[in-house]
Short mmCIF file of C-alpha atoms in Angstrom, two decimals:
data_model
loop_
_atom_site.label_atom_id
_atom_site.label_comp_id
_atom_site.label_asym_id
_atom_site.label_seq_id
_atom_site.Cartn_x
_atom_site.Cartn_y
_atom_site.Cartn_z
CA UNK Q 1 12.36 42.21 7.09
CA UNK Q 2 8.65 41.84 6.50
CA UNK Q 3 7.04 39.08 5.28
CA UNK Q 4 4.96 38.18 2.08
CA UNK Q 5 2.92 35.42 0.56
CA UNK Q 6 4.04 33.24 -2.38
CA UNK Q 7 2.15 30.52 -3.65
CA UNK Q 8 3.55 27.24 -3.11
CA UNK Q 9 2.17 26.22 -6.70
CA UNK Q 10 4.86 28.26 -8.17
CA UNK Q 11 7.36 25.72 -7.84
CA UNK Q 12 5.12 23.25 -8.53
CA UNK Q 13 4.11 24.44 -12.48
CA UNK Q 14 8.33 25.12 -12.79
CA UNK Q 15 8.51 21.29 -12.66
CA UNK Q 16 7.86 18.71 -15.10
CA UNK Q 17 5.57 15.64 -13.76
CA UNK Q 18 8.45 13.35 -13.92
CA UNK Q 19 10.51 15.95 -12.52
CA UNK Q 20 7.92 16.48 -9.26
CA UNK Q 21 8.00 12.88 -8.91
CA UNK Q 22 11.75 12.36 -8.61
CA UNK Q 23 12.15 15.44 -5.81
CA UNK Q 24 8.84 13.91 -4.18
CA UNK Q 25 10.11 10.84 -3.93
CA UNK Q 26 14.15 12.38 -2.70
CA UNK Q 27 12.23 14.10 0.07
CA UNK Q 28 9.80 10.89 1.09
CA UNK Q 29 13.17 8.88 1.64
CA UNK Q 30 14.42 11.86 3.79
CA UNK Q 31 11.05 12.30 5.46
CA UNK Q 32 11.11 8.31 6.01
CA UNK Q 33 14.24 6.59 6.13
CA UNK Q 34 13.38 3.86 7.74
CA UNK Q 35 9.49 3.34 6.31
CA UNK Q 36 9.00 -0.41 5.98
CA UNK Q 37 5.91 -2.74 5.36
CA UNK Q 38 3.72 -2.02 8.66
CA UNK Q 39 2.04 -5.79 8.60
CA UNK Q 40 3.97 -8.28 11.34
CA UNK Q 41 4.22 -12.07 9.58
CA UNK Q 42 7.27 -14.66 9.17
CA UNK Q 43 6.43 -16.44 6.39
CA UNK Q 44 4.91 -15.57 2.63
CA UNK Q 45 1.83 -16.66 3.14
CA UNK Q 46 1.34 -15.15 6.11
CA UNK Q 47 1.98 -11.76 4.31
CA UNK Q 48 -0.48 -12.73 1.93
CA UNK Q 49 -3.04 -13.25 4.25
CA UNK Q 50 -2.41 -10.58 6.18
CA UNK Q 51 -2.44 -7.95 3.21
CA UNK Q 52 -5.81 -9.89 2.46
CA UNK Q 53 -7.00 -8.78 5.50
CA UNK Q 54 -5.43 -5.07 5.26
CA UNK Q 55 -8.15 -4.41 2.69
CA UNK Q 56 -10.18 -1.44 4.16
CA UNK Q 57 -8.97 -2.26 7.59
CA UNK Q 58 -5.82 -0.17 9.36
CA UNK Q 59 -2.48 -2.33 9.58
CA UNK Q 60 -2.71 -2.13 13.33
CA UNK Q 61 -6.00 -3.71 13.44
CA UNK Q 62 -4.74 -6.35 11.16
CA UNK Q 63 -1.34 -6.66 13.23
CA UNK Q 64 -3.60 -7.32 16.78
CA UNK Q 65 -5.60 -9.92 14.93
CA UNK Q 66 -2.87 -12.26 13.25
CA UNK Q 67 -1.29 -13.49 16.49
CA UNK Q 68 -3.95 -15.69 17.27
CA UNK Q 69 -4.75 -16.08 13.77
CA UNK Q 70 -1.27 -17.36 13.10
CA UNK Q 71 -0.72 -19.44 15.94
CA UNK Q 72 -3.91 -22.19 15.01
CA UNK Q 73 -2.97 -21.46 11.66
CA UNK Q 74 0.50 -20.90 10.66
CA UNK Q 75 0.73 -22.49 7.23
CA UNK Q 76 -1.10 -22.86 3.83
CA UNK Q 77 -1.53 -26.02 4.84
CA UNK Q 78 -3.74 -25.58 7.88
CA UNK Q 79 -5.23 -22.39 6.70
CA UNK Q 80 -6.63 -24.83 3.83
CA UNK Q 81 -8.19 -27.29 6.16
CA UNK Q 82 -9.12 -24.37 8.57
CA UNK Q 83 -13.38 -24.47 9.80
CA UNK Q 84 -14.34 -21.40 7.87
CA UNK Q 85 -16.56 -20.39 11.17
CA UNK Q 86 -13.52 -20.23 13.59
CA UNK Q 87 -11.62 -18.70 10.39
CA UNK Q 88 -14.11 -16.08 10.20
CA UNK Q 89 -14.31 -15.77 13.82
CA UNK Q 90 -10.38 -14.77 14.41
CA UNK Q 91 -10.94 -12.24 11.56
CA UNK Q 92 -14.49 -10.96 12.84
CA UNK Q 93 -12.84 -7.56 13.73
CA UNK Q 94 -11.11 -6.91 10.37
CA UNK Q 95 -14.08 -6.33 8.46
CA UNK Q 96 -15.89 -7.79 5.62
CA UNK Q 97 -14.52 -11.08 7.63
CA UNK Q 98 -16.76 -13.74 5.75
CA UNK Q 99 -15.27 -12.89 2.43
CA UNK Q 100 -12.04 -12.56 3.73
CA UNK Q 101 -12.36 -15.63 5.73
CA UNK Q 102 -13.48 -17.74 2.30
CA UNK Q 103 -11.12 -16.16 0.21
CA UNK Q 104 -7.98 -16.95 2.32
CA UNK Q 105 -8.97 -20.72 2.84
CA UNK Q 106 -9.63 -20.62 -1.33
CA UNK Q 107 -6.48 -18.99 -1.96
CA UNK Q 108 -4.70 -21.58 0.48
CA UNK Q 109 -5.91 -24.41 -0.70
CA UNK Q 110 -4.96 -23.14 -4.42
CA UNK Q 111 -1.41 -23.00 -2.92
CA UNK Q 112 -1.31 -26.12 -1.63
CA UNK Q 113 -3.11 -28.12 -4.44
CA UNK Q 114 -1.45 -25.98 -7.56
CA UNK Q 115 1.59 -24.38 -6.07
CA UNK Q 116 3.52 -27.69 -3.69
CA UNK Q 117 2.11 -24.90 -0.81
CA UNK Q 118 4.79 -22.31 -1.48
CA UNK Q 119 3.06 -19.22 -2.46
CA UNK Q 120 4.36 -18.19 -5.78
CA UNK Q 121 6.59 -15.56 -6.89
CA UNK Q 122 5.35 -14.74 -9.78
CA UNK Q 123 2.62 -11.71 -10.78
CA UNK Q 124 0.07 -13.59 -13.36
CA UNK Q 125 0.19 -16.85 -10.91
CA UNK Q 126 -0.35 -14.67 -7.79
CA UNK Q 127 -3.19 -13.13 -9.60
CA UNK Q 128 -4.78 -16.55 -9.74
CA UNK Q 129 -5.29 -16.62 -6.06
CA UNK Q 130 -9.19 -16.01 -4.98
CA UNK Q 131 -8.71 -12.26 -2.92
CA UNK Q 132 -5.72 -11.23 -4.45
CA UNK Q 133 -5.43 -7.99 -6.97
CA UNK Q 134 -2.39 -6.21 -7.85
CA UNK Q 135 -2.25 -4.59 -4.60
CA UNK Q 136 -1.68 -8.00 -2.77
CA UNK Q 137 0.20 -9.36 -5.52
CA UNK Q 138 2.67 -6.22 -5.13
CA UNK Q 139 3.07 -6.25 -1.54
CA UNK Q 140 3.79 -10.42 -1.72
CA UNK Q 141 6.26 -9.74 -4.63
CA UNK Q 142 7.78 -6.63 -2.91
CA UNK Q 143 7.97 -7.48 0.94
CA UNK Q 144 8.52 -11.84 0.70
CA UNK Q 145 10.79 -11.90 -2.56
CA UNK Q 146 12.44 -8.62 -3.38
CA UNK Q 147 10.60 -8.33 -6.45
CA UNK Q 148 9.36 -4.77 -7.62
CA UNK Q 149 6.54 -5.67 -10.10
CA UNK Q 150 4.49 -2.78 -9.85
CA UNK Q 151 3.44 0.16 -7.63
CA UNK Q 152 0.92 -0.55 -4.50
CA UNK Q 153 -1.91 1.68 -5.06
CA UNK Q 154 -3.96 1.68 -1.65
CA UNK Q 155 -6.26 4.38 -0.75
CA UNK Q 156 -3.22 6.48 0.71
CA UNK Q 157 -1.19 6.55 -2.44
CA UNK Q 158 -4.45 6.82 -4.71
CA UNK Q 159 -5.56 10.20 -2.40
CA UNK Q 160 -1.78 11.72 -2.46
CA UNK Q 161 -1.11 10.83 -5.86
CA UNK Q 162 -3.87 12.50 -7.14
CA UNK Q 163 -3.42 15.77 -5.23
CA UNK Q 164 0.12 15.44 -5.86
CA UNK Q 165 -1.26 15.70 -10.03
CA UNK Q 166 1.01 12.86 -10.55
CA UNK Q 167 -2.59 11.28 -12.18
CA UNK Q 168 -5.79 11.91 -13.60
CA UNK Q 169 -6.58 8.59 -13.13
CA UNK Q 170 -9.05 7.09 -11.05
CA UNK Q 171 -8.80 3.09 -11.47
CA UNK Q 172 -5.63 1.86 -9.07
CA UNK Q 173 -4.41 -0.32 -12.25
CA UNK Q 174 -4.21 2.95 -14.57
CA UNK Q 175 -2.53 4.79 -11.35
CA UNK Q 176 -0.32 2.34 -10.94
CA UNK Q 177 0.41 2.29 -14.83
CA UNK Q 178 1.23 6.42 -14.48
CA UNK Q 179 3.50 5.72 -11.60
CA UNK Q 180 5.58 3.31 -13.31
CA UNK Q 181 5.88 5.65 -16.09
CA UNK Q 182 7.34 8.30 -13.29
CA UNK Q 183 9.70 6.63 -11.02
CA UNK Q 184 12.59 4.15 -10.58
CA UNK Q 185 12.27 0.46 -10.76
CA UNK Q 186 14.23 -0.18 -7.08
CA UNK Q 187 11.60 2.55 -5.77
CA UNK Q 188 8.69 1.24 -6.30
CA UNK Q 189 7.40 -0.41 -3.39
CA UNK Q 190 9.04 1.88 -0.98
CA UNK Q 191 7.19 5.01 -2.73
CA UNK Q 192 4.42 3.64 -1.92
CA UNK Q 193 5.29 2.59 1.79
CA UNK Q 194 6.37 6.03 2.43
CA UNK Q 195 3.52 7.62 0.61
CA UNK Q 196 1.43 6.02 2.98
CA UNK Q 197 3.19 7.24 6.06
CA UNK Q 198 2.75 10.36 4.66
CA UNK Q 199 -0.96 9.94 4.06
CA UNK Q 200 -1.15 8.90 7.98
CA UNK Q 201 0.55 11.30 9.12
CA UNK Q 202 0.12 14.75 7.46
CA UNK Q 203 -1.84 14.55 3.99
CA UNK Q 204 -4.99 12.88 5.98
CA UNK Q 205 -8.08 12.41 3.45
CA UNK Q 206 -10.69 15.03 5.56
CA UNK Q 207 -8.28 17.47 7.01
CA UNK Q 208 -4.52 17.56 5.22
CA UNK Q 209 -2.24 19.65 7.17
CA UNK Q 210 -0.82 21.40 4.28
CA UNK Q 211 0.77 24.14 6.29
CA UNK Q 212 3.15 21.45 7.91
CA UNK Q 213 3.88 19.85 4.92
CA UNK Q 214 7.68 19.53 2.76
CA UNK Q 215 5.57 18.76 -0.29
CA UNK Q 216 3.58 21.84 -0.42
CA UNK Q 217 5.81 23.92 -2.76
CA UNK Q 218 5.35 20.31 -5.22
CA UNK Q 219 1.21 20.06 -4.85
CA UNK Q 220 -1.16 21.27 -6.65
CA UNK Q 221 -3.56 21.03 -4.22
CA UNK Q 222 -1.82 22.69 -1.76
CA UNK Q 223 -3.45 25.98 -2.70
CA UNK Q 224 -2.90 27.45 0.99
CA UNK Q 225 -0.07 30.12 1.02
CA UNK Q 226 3.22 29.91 2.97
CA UNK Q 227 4.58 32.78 5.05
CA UNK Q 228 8.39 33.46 3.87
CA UNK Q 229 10.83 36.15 4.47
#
């Protein structure tokens, strides 16, 4: 039998948006079983601070610094009495490590001196912290306290979800908003978890190997055709 092209967007215009999401997101937990938060810590705030210093910085950067970092510094507590040179000079290699460095001792010492030094649990207290947005906040809720607040919108999810035509939006709080709309509750955090190994490993921002991927048939911007027959 020969072979013909069809374009994978047929499949993807049969679906509704909701309906795209729910088969994307069936296929991510097949794709991913066993996707979990990438950042090593023990403790909640040493999530925190270490999803303060994932900010435009790769998990495995953040994961070689955070050894050292934790072992002067393992608490709130010391992290609030910390000298903000040595801070900043364990953190030198994530990036942007002065404002990093300030805003975990700021945060800290809010724990300590507003929050008896346990981080909190909650999303509008979190939000208080100096360096923390949504993104933090849902990663602390998530990953330390089994709480699904929200969606995670890094750059991975932003970049996928948008090809993906799951949004239009462009501001990670009105993403985020679009994605609650689309999925389950108990998947939130997880979407975004596996979303991200997806980003890393096939739907790369400069070069997305489209060809390879099991969301094609769902993506609009998948525009390449597949061989079939």
């Amino acid at each position: 039998m020969g072979t013909k092209i069809v374009p994978v967007s047929i499949t993807c215009k049969s679906l509704s948006k909701k309906q795209r999401s729910l088969e994307i997101l069936a296929r991510l937990k097949r794709l991913y079983p066993d996707a979990t938060c990438s950042l090593n810590y023990s403790t909640p705030v040493q999530l925190l601070v270490a999803t303060i210093l994932s900010a435009q910085c790769t998990d495995e950067r953040v994961n070689k610094v955070t050894p050292a970092l934790f072992s002067k510094f393992p608490d709130a507590a010391s992290l609030a009495i910390a000298d903000l040179v040595e801070l900043e000079s364990l953190v030198r290699s994530t990036g942007f490590y002065r404002n990093k460095a300030k805003n975990i001792q700021a945060a800290c010492r809010m724990i300590v001196t507003e929050f008896n030094s346990v981080v909190p649990n909650q999303m509008e207290q979190l939000l208080k912290l100096p360096g923390v947005a949504r993104k933090t906040a849902n990663v602390v809720l998530a990953h330390a306290y089994g709480i699904n607040a929200g969606v995670t919108v890094d750059t991975h999810v932003k970049r996928l979800c948008e090809r993906l035509g799951l949004t239009e939006a462009k501001d990670p709080v009105r993403i985020e908003q679009d994605l609650i709309g689309l999925l389950p509750q108990p998947d939130w955090e997880n979407w975004s978890i596996r979303l991200i190994y997806h980003g890393r490993a096939i739907c790369k921002a400069r070069s997305p190997i489209c060809v390879a991927c099991e969301l094609a048939d769902l993506c609009p911007a998948a525009n390449k055709p597949v061989v079939v027959g």
